[in-house]
CSV table of N, CA and C in Angstrom, one decimal:
chain,number,residue,atom,x,y,z
A,1,MET,N,71.3,93.1,64.4
A,1,MET,CA,72.5,94.4,64.9
A,1,MET,C,73.4,94.0,66.0
A,2,THR,N,74.7,94.2,66.0
A,2,THR,CA,75.0,93.6,67.3
A,2,THR,C,75.3,94.6,68.6
A,3,HIS,N,74.8,94.4,69.7
A,3,HIS,CA,74.6,95.3,70.6
A,3,HIS,C,76.0,95.1,71.5
A,4,THR,N,76.1,96.3,72.1
A,4,THR,CA,77.6,96.8,72.8
A,4,THR,C,77.3,96.5,74.2
A,5,HIS,N,78.0,95.7,75.1
A,5,HIS,CA,77.8,95.8,76.6
A,5,HIS,C,79.2,96.3,77.0
A,6,LEU,N,79.3,97.4,77.8
A,6,LEU,CA,80.4,97.9,78.3
A,6,LEU,C,80.3,97.5,79.9
A,7,VAL,N,81.6,96.9,80.3
A,7,VAL,CA,81.7,96.4,81.8
A,7,VAL,C,82.5,97.0,82.3
A,8,LEU,N,82.4,98.3,83.4
A,8,LEU,CA,83.4,99.1,84.1
A,8,LEU,C,83.9,98.1,85.1
A,9,MET,N,85.1,97.9,85.0
A,9,MET,CA,85.6,97.2,86.0
A,9,MET,C,87.0,97.7,86.6
A,10,GLY,N,87.0,97.1,87.9
A,10,GLY,CA,88.8,97.6,88.5
A,10,GLY,C,88.2,97.0,90.1
A,11,VAL,N,89.0,97.5,90.8
A,11,VAL,CA,89.0,97.4,92.1
A,11,VAL,C,88.2,98.3,93.1
A,12,ALA,N,87.4,98.3,94.0
A,12,ALA,CA,87.2,98.9,94.9
A,12,ALA,C,87.5,100.4,95.1
A,13,GLY,N,86.8,101.5,94.9
A,13,GLY,CA,87.5,102.5,94.9
A,13,GLY,C,87.9,103.3,93.7
A,14,SER,N,87.9,102.6,92.3
A,14,SER,CA,88.0,103.0,91.2
A,14,SER,C,87.0,103.9,90.4
A,15,GLY,N,85.7,104.0,91.2
A,15,GLY,CA,84.9,105.3,90.5
A,15,GLY,C,83.8,104.2,89.7
A,16,LYS,N,83.8,103.3,89.6
A,16,LYS,CA,82.7,102.3,88.5
A,16,LYS,C,81.5,103.2,88.6
A,17,THR,N,81.2,103.5,90.1
A,17,THR,CA,79.6,103.6,89.8
A,17,THR,C,79.3,105.5,89.3
A,18,THR,N,80.5,105.9,89.4
A,18,THR,CA,80.4,107.4,89.3
A,18,THR,C,80.4,107.5,87.9
A,19,VAL,N,81.3,106.9,87.1
A,19,VAL,CA,81.8,106.7,85.8
A,19,VAL,C,80.2,106.2,85.1
A,20,LEU,N,79.7,104.9,85.7
A,20,LEU,CA,78.2,104.4,85.0
A,20,LEU,C,77.6,105.3,84.8
A,21,HIS,N,77.0,106.2,85.9
A,21,HIS,CA,76.4,107.2,85.8
A,21,HIS,C,76.6,108.1,84.9
A,22,ALA,N,77.6,108.4,84.5
A,22,ALA,CA,78.0,109.7,83.6
A,22,ALA,C,77.8,109.1,82.5
A,23,LEU,N,78.3,108.0,82.4
A,23,LEU,CA,78.2,107.3,80.4
A,23,LEU,C,76.8,107.3,80.4
A,24,HIS,N,76.1,106.9,81.3
A,24,HIS,CA,74.6,106.7,81.3
A,24,HIS,C,74.3,107.8,80.3
A,25,GLU,N,74.4,108.9,81.4
A,25,GLU,CA,73.9,110.2,81.0
A,25,GLU,C,74.4,111.0,79.6
A,26,ALA,N,75.6,110.3,79.3
A,26,ALA,CA,76.1,110.8,78.0
A,26,ALA,C,75.5,109.7,76.8
A,27,LEU,N,75.5,108.4,77.0
A,27,LEU,CA,75.0,107.4,76.0
A,27,LEU,C,73.5,107.1,76.3
A,28,GLY,N,72.6,107.3,77.4
A,28,GLY,CA,71.5,106.5,77.3
A,28,GLY,C,71.1,105.2,77.5
A,29,TRP,N,72.5,104.4,77.7
A,29,TRP,CA,72.3,102.8,77.7
A,29,TRP,C,71.7,102.6,79.0
A,30,SER,N,71.3,101.2,78.6
A,30,SER,CA,70.5,100.5,80.1
A,30,SER,C,71.9,100.3,80.9
A,31,VAL,N,71.8,100.6,82.0
A,31,VAL,CA,72.6,100.4,83.3
A,31,VAL,C,72.1,99.3,84.4
A,32,ALA,N,73.7,99.4,85.0
A,32,ALA,CA,73.1,97.9,86.4
A,32,ALA,C,74.1,98.3,87.2
A,33,GLU,N,74.1,98.3,88.0
A,33,GLU,CA,75.2,98.2,89.5
A,33,GLU,C,75.7,96.8,89.7
A,34,GLY,N,76.4,96.3,89.4
A,34,GLY,CA,76.9,95.1,89.9
A,34,GLY,C,76.3,94.6,91.1
A,35,ASP,N,77.0,95.7,92.2
A,35,ASP,CA,77.0,95.2,93.3
A,35,ASP,C,75.4,94.6,93.7
A,36,ALA,N,74.1,95.3,92.9
A,36,ALA,CA,73.3,94.7,93.4
A,36,ALA,C,72.8,93.3,93.0
A,37,PHE,N,73.8,92.8,92.2
A,37,PHE,CA,73.3,91.2,91.5
A,37,PHE,C,74.1,90.1,92.5
A,38,HIS,N,74.5,90.6,93.8
A,38,HIS,CA,75.1,90.0,94.6
A,38,HIS,C,74.5,89.2,95.9
A,39,PRO,N,74.3,87.8,95.9
A,39,PRO,CA,73.5,87.7,97.1
A,39,PRO,C,73.7,87.9,98.3
A,40,ALA,N,72.8,88.1,99.3
A,40,ALA,CA,72.7,88.5,100.7
A,40,ALA,C,73.9,88.0,101.5
A,41,GLU,N,74.4,86.9,101.1
A,41,GLU,CA,75.3,86.1,102.0
A,41,GLU,C,76.9,87.2,101.4
A,42,ASN,N,77.0,87.4,100.0
A,42,ASN,CA,78.1,87.8,99.6
A,42,ASN,C,78.3,89.4,100.4
A,43,VAL,N,77.0,90.1,100.6
A,43,VAL,CA,77.2,91.3,100.9
A,43,VAL,C,77.7,91.5,102.4
A,44,ALA,N,77.0,90.2,103.4
A,44,ALA,CA,77.5,89.9,104.5
A,44,ALA,C,78.8,89.6,104.5
A,45,LYS,N,79.5,88.9,104.1
A,45,LYS,CA,81.2,88.6,104.1
A,45,LYS,C,81.7,89.7,103.7
A,46,MET,N,81.5,90.6,102.9
A,46,MET,CA,82.3,91.5,102.2
A,46,MET,C,81.9,92.4,103.4
A,47,SER,N,80.8,92.9,104.0
A,47,SER,CA,80.8,93.6,105.2
A,47,SER,C,81.6,93.5,106.5
A,48,ALA,N,82.0,92.0,106.5
A,48,ALA,CA,82.9,91.5,107.5
A,48,ALA,C,84.2,91.7,107.9
A,49,GLY,N,84.4,91.9,106.0
A,49,GLY,CA,85.7,91.9,105.8
A,49,GLY,C,86.5,91.0,105.1
A,50,THR,N,85.4,89.7,104.6
A,50,THR,CA,86.1,88.5,104.1
A,50,THR,C,85.6,88.8,102.8
A,51,PRO,N,87.1,88.6,102.1
A,51,PRO,CA,87.3,88.5,100.7
A,51,PRO,C,86.1,87.3,100.1
A,52,LEU,N,85.8,87.5,99.2
A,52,LEU,CA,85.1,86.4,98.4
A,52,LEU,C,85.8,85.2,97.6
A,53,THR,N,85.2,84.3,97.5
A,53,THR,CA,86.1,83.2,97.1
A,53,THR,C,85.3,83.2,95.4
A,54,ASP,N,86.0,82.0,94.8
A,54,ASP,CA,85.4,82.0,93.3
A,54,ASP,C,84.0,81.4,93.6
A,55,ALA,N,83.6,80.6,94.4
A,55,ALA,CA,82.6,79.8,94.6
A,55,ALA,C,81.5,80.9,95.1
A,56,ASP,N,81.8,81.8,96.0
A,56,ASP,CA,80.9,83.1,95.9
A,56,ASP,C,80.6,83.8,94.6
A,57,ARG,N,81.7,84.2,93.8
A,57,ARG,CA,81.5,85.0,92.8
A,57,ARG,C,80.6,84.5,92.0
A,58,TRP,N,80.9,83.0,91.1
A,58,TRP,CA,80.2,82.4,89.9
A,58,TRP,C,78.9,82.9,90.0
A,59,PRO,N,78.0,82.8,91.5
A,59,PRO,CA,76.7,83.1,91.0
A,59,PRO,C,76.2,84.5,90.5
A,60,TRP,N,77.0,85.3,91.4
A,60,TRP,CA,76.9,86.6,91.1
A,60,TRP,C,76.9,86.9,89.7
A,61,LEU,N,78.2,86.4,88.9
A,61,LEU,CA,78.7,86.7,87.7
A,61,LEU,C,77.5,86.0,86.7
A,62,GLU,N,77.2,85.1,86.9
A,62,GLU,CA,75.7,84.5,86.4
A,62,GLU,C,74.5,85.1,86.2
A,63,ARG,N,74.4,85.8,87.3
A,63,ARG,CA,73.3,87.2,87.3
A,63,ARG,C,73.6,88.1,86.3
A,64,ILE,N,74.9,88.8,86.6
A,64,ILE,CA,75.2,89.9,85.4
A,64,ILE,C,75.2,89.5,84.3
A,65,LEU,N,75.8,88.2,83.6
A,65,LEU,CA,75.3,87.7,82.7
A,65,LEU,C,73.9,87.6,81.9
A,66,THR,N,73.0,87.0,82.9
A,66,THR,CA,71.7,86.9,82.4
A,66,THR,C,70.8,88.1,82.2
A,67,TRP,N,71.6,89.5,83.1
A,67,TRP,CA,70.7,90.7,83.0
A,67,TRP,C,71.1,91.0,81.7
A,68,ALA,N,72.5,91.2,81.0
A,68,ALA,CA,73.4,91.5,79.7
A,68,ALA,C,72.4,90.8,78.5
A,69,SER,N,72.2,89.1,79.0
A,69,SER,CA,71.5,88.5,77.8
A,69,SER,C,70.1,89.2,77.5
A,70,VAL,N,69.3,89.5,78.5
A,70,VAL,CA,68.0,90.1,78.5
A,70,VAL,C,68.2,91.2,77.9
A,71,GLU,N,68.9,92.0,78.2
A,71,GLU,CA,68.9,93.4,77.7
A,71,GLU,C,68.9,93.6,76.2
A,72,ASP,N,70.0,92.4,75.7
A,72,ASP,CA,70.4,92.1,74.4
A,72,ASP,C,69.4,92.0,73.6
A,73,ALA,N,68.6,90.8,73.9
A,73,ALA,CA,67.4,90.5,73.5
A,73,ALA,C,66.3,91.4,73.3
A,74,ALA,N,66.3,92.4,73.8
A,74,ALA,CA,65.2,93.6,73.9
A,74,ALA,C,65.8,94.8,73.1
A,75,GLY,N,67.3,94.3,72.6
A,75,GLY,CA,67.9,95.5,71.8
A,75,GLY,C,68.3,96.4,72.4
A,76,ARG,N,69.0,96.4,73.4
A,76,ARG,CA,69.5,97.5,74.2
A,76,ARG,C,71.3,97.4,74.4
A,77,GLU,N,71.8,98.4,74.5
A,77,GLU,CA,73.0,98.4,74.8
A,77,GLU,C,73.2,98.4,76.2
A,78,THR,N,73.9,98.2,76.8
A,78,THR,CA,74.1,98.2,78.2
A,78,THR,C,75.5,98.8,78.9
A,79,LEU,N,75.4,99.0,80.2
A,79,LEU,CA,76.4,99.6,80.9
A,79,LEU,C,76.7,98.8,82.4
A,80,VAL,N,77.5,98.4,82.5
A,80,VAL,CA,77.2,97.8,84.1
A,80,VAL,C,78.6,97.6,84.9
A,81,THR,N,78.6,97.7,86.3
A,81,THR,CA,79.7,97.8,86.9
A,81,THR,C,80.1,96.5,87.2
A,82,CYS,N,81.0,95.6,87.4
A,82,CYS,CA,81.6,94.4,87.8
A,82,CYS,C,83.0,94.6,88.0
A,83,SER,N,83.5,94.2,89.2
A,83,SER,CA,85.2,94.3,89.6
A,83,SER,C,85.7,93.4,88.2
A,84,SER,N,85.4,92.5,88.2
A,84,SER,CA,85.7,91.5,87.0
A,84,SER,C,87.2,91.4,87.0
A,85,LEU,N,87.9,90.9,88.3
A,85,LEU,CA,89.2,91.0,88.7
A,85,LEU,C,90.1,89.8,87.9
A,86,ARG,N,89.3,89.0,87.7
A,86,ARG,CA,90.3,87.7,87.1
A,86,ARG,C,89.6,87.6,85.7
A,87,ARG,N,90.6,87.1,84.8
A,87,ARG,CA,90.4,86.7,83.0
A,87,ARG,C,89.3,85.6,83.3
A,88,ALA,N,89.2,84.8,84.0
A,88,ALA,CA,87.9,83.4,84.1
A,88,ALA,C,86.7,84.6,84.6
A,89,TYR,N,86.5,85.1,85.1
A,89,TYR,CA,85.6,86.4,85.6
A,89,TYR,C,85.2,86.8,83.9
A,90,ARG,N,85.9,87.4,83.3
A,90,ARG,CA,85.6,88.1,82.4
A,90,ARG,C,85.3,87.1,81.1
A,91,ASP,N,85.5,85.9,81.1
A,91,ASP,CA,85.6,85.2,80.0
A,91,ASP,C,84.1,85.0,80.1
A,92,LEU,N,83.7,84.7,81.7
A,92,LEU,CA,82.0,84.4,81.6
A,92,LEU,C,81.3,85.2,81.1
A,93,LEU,N,81.5,86.8,81.7
A,93,LEU,CA,80.5,87.7,81.4
A,93,LEU,C,81.0,88.0,79.4
A,94,ARG,N,81.8,87.8,78.7
A,94,ARG,CA,81.9,87.4,77.7
A,94,ARG,C,80.7,86.7,76.8
A,95,LYS,N,80.3,86.1,77.5
A,95,LYS,CA,79.5,85.1,76.6
A,95,LYS,C,77.9,85.7,76.3
A,96,ALA,N,78.0,87.0,77.0
A,96,ALA,CA,76.4,87.8,76.5
A,96,ALA,C,76.6,87.6,75.1
A,97,PRO,N,75.5,88.0,74.4
A,97,PRO,CA,75.1,88.0,73.3
A,97,PRO,C,75.8,89.5,72.7
A,98,GLY,N,76.2,89.8,71.4
A,98,GLY,CA,76.7,91.2,71.2
A,98,GLY,C,78.2,90.9,71.5
A,99,ARG,N,78.7,92.1,71.7
A,99,ARG,CA,80.2,92.4,71.9
A,99,ARG,C,80.1,93.2,73.4
A,100,THR,N,81.1,92.4,74.3
A,100,THR,CA,81.0,92.7,75.7
A,100,THR,C,82.6,93.5,75.8
A,101,ILE,N,82.9,94.6,75.9
A,101,ILE,CA,83.9,95.5,76.2
A,101,ILE,C,84.3,95.7,77.6
A,102,PHE,N,85.5,95.4,77.9
A,102,PHE,CA,85.9,95.7,79.4
A,102,PHE,C,86.6,97.2,79.5
A,103,VAL,N,86.3,97.8,80.4
A,103,VAL,CA,87.0,99.4,80.4
A,103,VAL,C,87.4,99.2,82.1
A,104,HIS,N,88.4,99.3,82.0
A,104,HIS,CA,89.4,99.1,83.5
A,104,HIS,C,89.7,100.5,83.9
A,105,LEU,N,88.9,100.3,84.8
A,105,LEU,CA,89.5,101.8,85.7
A,105,LEU,C,90.8,101.6,86.7
A,106,SER,N,91.7,102.2,86.3
A,106,SER,CA,92.8,101.8,86.9
A,106,SER,C,93.7,103.2,87.7
A,107,GLY,N,93.9,103.0,88.9
A,107,GLY,CA,94.6,104.2,89.3
A,107,GLY,C,95.7,103.6,90.6
A,108,THR,N,96.4,104.6,91.2
A,108,THR,CA,97.6,104.0,92.3
A,108,THR,C,96.9,103.4,93.3
A,109,PRO,N,97.6,102.7,94.1
A,109,PRO,CA,96.8,102.0,95.2
A,109,PRO,C,96.6,103.6,96.5
A,110,GLU,N,97.7,104.2,96.3
A,110,GLU,CA,97.3,105.4,97.3
A,110,GLU,C,96.1,106.1,96.7
A,111,LEU,N,95.6,106.6,95.6
A,111,LEU,CA,94.4,107.0,95.0
A,111,LEU,C,93.5,106.2,95.3
A,112,LEU,N,93.6,104.7,95.2
A,112,LEU,CA,92.4,103.9,95.4
A,112,LEU,C,91.9,104.3,97.1
A,113,ALA,N,93.0,103.9,97.6
A,113,ALA,CA,92.4,103.8,98.9
A,113,ALA,C,92.0,105.2,99.5
A,114,GLU,N,92.6,106.3,98.8
A,114,GLU,CA,92.3,107.7,99.6
A,114,GLU,C,90.7,107.8,99.4
A,115,ARG,N,90.0,107.2,98.2
A,115,ARG,CA,88.8,107.5,97.5
A,115,ARG,C,88.0,106.6,98.4
A,116,MET,N,88.4,105.4,98.8
A,116,MET,CA,87.7,104.4,99.4
A,116,MET,C,87.5,104.6,100.8
A,117,GLY,N,88.7,105.3,101.6
A,117,GLY,CA,88.4,106.2,102.7
A,117,GLY,C,87.4,107.2,102.7
A,118,ALA,N,87.2,108.0,101.6
A,118,ALA,CA,86.2,108.9,101.4
A,118,ALA,C,84.4,108.5,101.3
A,119,ARG,N,84.7,107.2,100.7
A,119,ARG,CA,83.1,106.6,100.9
A,119,ARG,C,82.6,106.3,102.2
A,120,VAL,N,81.1,106.9,102.1
A,120,VAL,CA,80.0,106.5,103.1
A,120,VAL,C,79.2,105.7,103.0
A,121,GLY,N,79.1,104.8,103.5
A,121,GLY,CA,77.7,103.6,103.8
A,121,GLY,C,78.0,102.3,102.6
A,122,HIS,N,79.2,102.5,102.1
A,122,HIS,CA,79.4,101.2,101.1
A,122,HIS,C,79.8,99.9,102.1
A,123,PHE,N,79.3,98.8,101.6
A,123,PHE,CA,80.0,97.5,102.2
A,123,PHE,C,81.0,97.6,102.1
A,124,MET,N,82.1,97.6,101.1
A,124,MET,CA,83.2,97.5,100.8
A,124,MET,C,84.4,98.1,101.8
A,125,GLY,N,84.6,97.9,102.3
A,125,GLY,CA,85.4,98.7,103.7
A,125,GLY,C,87.2,98.7,103.1
A,126,PRO,N,87.9,99.8,103.2
A,126,PRO,CA,89.2,100.3,102.7
A,126,PRO,C,90.2,99.0,102.9
A,127,GLU,N,89.9,98.2,104.0
A,127,GLU,CA,90.9,97.0,104.3
A,127,GLU,C,90.9,95.8,103.5
A,128,MET,N,89.5,95.9,102.2
A,128,MET,CA,89.6,95.1,101.2
A,128,MET,C,90.5,95.3,100.0
A,129,LEU,N,90.8,96.4,99.9
A,129,LEU,CA,91.8,97.1,98.4
A,129,LEU,C,92.7,96.2,98.7
A,130,ALA,N,93.9,95.5,99.6
A,130,ALA,CA,94.9,95.1,99.3
A,130,ALA,C,94.9,93.2,98.8
A,131,SER,N,93.5,93.0,99.1
A,131,SER,CA,93.2,91.5,98.6
A,131,SER,C,92.6,91.9,97.3
A,132,GLN,N,91.7,92.8,96.9
A,132,GLN,CA,91.6,93.1,95.7
A,132,GLN,C,92.6,93.4,94.5
A,133,LEU,N,93.5,94.1,94.9
A,133,LEU,CA,94.8,94.4,94.1
A,133,LEU,C,95.6,93.1,93.9
A,134,ALA,N,95.5,92.1,94.9
A,134,ALA,CA,96.6,91.1,94.9
A,134,ALA,C,95.7,90.0,93.7
A,135,THR,N,94.5,90.0,93.8
A,135,THR,CA,93.4,89.1,93.0
A,135,THR,C,93.7,89.9,91.2
A,136,LEU,N,93.5,91.0,91.3
A,136,LEU,CA,93.4,91.8,90.0
A,136,LEU,C,94.4,91.1,89.0
A,137,GLU,N,93.8,90.4,87.5
A,137,GLU,CA,94.5,90.2,86.6
A,137,GLU,C,94.2,91.2,85.6
A,138,VAL,N,95.2,91.7,85.0
A,138,VAL,CA,94.8,93.3,84.1
A,138,VAL,C,94.5,92.1,82.9
A,139,LEU,N,94.3,93.3,81.9
A,139,LEU,CA,93.5,92.8,80.7
A,139,LEU,C,94.5,92.3,80.1
A,140,GLU,N,94.5,91.3,79.1
A,140,GLU,CA,95.5,91.0,78.4
A,140,GLU,C,95.0,91.4,76.8
A,141,PRO,N,96.2,91.2,76.0
A,141,PRO,CA,96.7,92.2,74.8
A,141,PRO,C,95.0,91.3,73.8
A,142,ASP,N,94.6,90.0,74.1
A,142,ASP,CA,94.0,89.3,73.1
A,142,ASP,C,92.3,89.8,73.8
A,143,GLU,N,92.2,90.2,75.1
A,143,GLU,CA,90.8,90.5,75.6
A,143,GLU,C,90.3,91.9,74.8
A,144,ASP,N,89.2,92.2,74.5
A,144,ASP,CA,88.4,93.0,74.0
A,144,ASP,C,88.4,94.1,75.2
A,145,GLY,N,89.1,95.3,75.7
A,145,GLY,CA,88.9,96.4,76.3
A,145,GLY,C,90.1,97.2,76.2
A,146,ILE,N,89.9,98.3,77.4
A,146,ILE,CA,90.7,99.3,77.4
A,146,ILE,C,91.1,99.6,78.9
A,147,VAL,N,92.2,100.1,79.5
A,147,VAL,CA,92.7,100.7,80.5
A,147,VAL,C,92.4,102.4,80.2
A,148,VAL,N,91.9,102.7,81.5
A,148,VAL,CA,91.9,104.5,81.8
A,148,VAL,C,92.2,104.5,83.1
A,149,ASP,N,93.0,105.7,83.2
A,149,ASP,CA,93.3,106.0,84.2
A,149,ASP,C,92.2,106.8,85.1
A,150,ILE,N,92.2,106.7,86.4
A,150,ILE,CA,91.4,107.4,87.0
A,150,ILE,C,91.6,108.5,87.6
A,151,ALA,N,93.0,109.0,87.5
A,151,ALA,CA,93.3,110.1,88.2
A,151,ALA,C,92.3,111.8,87.5
A,152,PRO,N,92.2,111.6,86.2
A,152,PRO,CA,91.5,113.1,85.9
A,152,PRO,C,89.8,113.0,86.2
A,153,ASN,N,89.3,114.1,86.3
A,153,ASN,CA,87.8,113.9,86.6
A,153,ASN,C,86.9,113.1,85.8
A,154,THR,N,85.5,112.8,86.4
A,154,THR,CA,84.7,112.0,85.9
A,154,THR,C,84.4,112.4,84.2
A,155,ALA,N,84.3,113.6,84.0
A,155,ALA,CA,84.0,114.2,82.7
A,155,ALA,C,85.5,113.7,81.5
A,156,GLY,N,86.5,113.8,82.2
A,156,GLY,CA,87.7,113.6,81.1
A,156,GLY,C,87.9,111.9,81.3
A,157,ILE,N,87.1,111.1,82.0
A,157,ILE,CA,87.4,109.6,82.0
A,157,ILE,C,86.4,109.4,80.9
A,158,VAL,N,85.0,109.9,81.0
A,158,VAL,CA,83.6,109.6,80.4
A,158,VAL,C,84.3,110.0,78.5
A,159,ALA,N,85.2,111.1,78.5
A,159,ALA,CA,85.3,111.8,77.4
A,159,ALA,C,86.1,110.7,76.6
A,160,GLU,N,87.2,110.2,77.6
A,160,GLU,CA,88.3,109.0,77.0
A,160,GLU,C,87.6,108.0,76.7
A,161,ILE,N,86.9,107.4,77.3
A,161,ILE,CA,86.2,106.2,76.9
A,161,ILE,C,85.4,105.9,76.0
A,162,ILE,N,84.5,107.4,75.5
A,162,ILE,CA,83.8,107.6,74.6
A,162,ILE,C,84.5,107.8,73.1
A,163,GLU,N,85.6,108.5,73.2
A,163,GLU,CA,86.5,108.6,72.2
A,163,GLU,C,87.3,107.0,72.0
A,164,ARG,N,87.9,106.5,72.6
A,164,ARG,CA,88.6,105.5,72.5
A,164,ARG,C,87.9,104.2,71.9
A,165,LEU,N,86.5,104.3,72.5
A,165,LEU,CA,85.7,103.0,71.9
A,165,LEU,C,84.7,103.6,70.4
A,166,SER,N,84.9,104.8,70.3
A,166,SER,CA,84.2,105.1,68.8
A,166,SER,C,82.8,105.0,69.5
A,167,LEU,N,82.4,105.5,70.5
A,167,LEU,CA,81.0,105.3,71.1
A,167,LEU,C,80.1,106.9,70.7
A,168,THR,N,78.6,106.8,70.2
A,168,THR,CA,77.9,107.9,69.6
A,168,THR,C,77.4,108.4,70.8
A,169,PRO,N,77.3,109.5,71.5
A,169,PRO,CA,76.5,109.9,72.7
A,169,PRO,C,74.8,110.0,72.2
A,170,ALA,N,74.4,109.8,73.1
A,170,ALA,CA,72.8,109.8,72.9
A,170,ALA,C,72.2,111.6,72.3
A,171,SER,N,72.9,112.4,72.3
A,171,SER,CA,72.8,113.4,72.1
A,171,SER,C,73.4,113.7,70.3
A,172,ALA,N,73.9,113.2,70.0
A,172,ALA,CA,74.5,113.0,68.7
A,172,ALA,C,73.6,112.7,67.7
């Protein structure tokens, strides 16, 4: 059986964590917060407002890939948050066994900035948004994924993801 791995991608403030928990509730899949895989040095850099380099990101992405691979070997579908801003990062995450699908949570810079400004206690400050938007490489037609607008409420976003990807909710 091929297992599915959904990567909730997008810049900071796009609602990846909120959608992750709502999808977990709907699907019952294994979940991981991608930020939890960052080494302490990365968190310190981002907390100081310093954008990460590719050299900083590769070990982090490898940890996410390893987690998805272990979950797949255990027979579990997964949900993980990961900004996945560049195609090269997504190409690495696609190496997990099974099918890796990217769900790009996308919104206007104004909405993203508003949401980031309302967050409390997150290491990624609003000053990092411009850097992330400049880095973002949108999904290309040959990539397995969808783009979902973050303007609707969480329930609407989750319903759209489940419908567009033909996923089966845990209660079904």
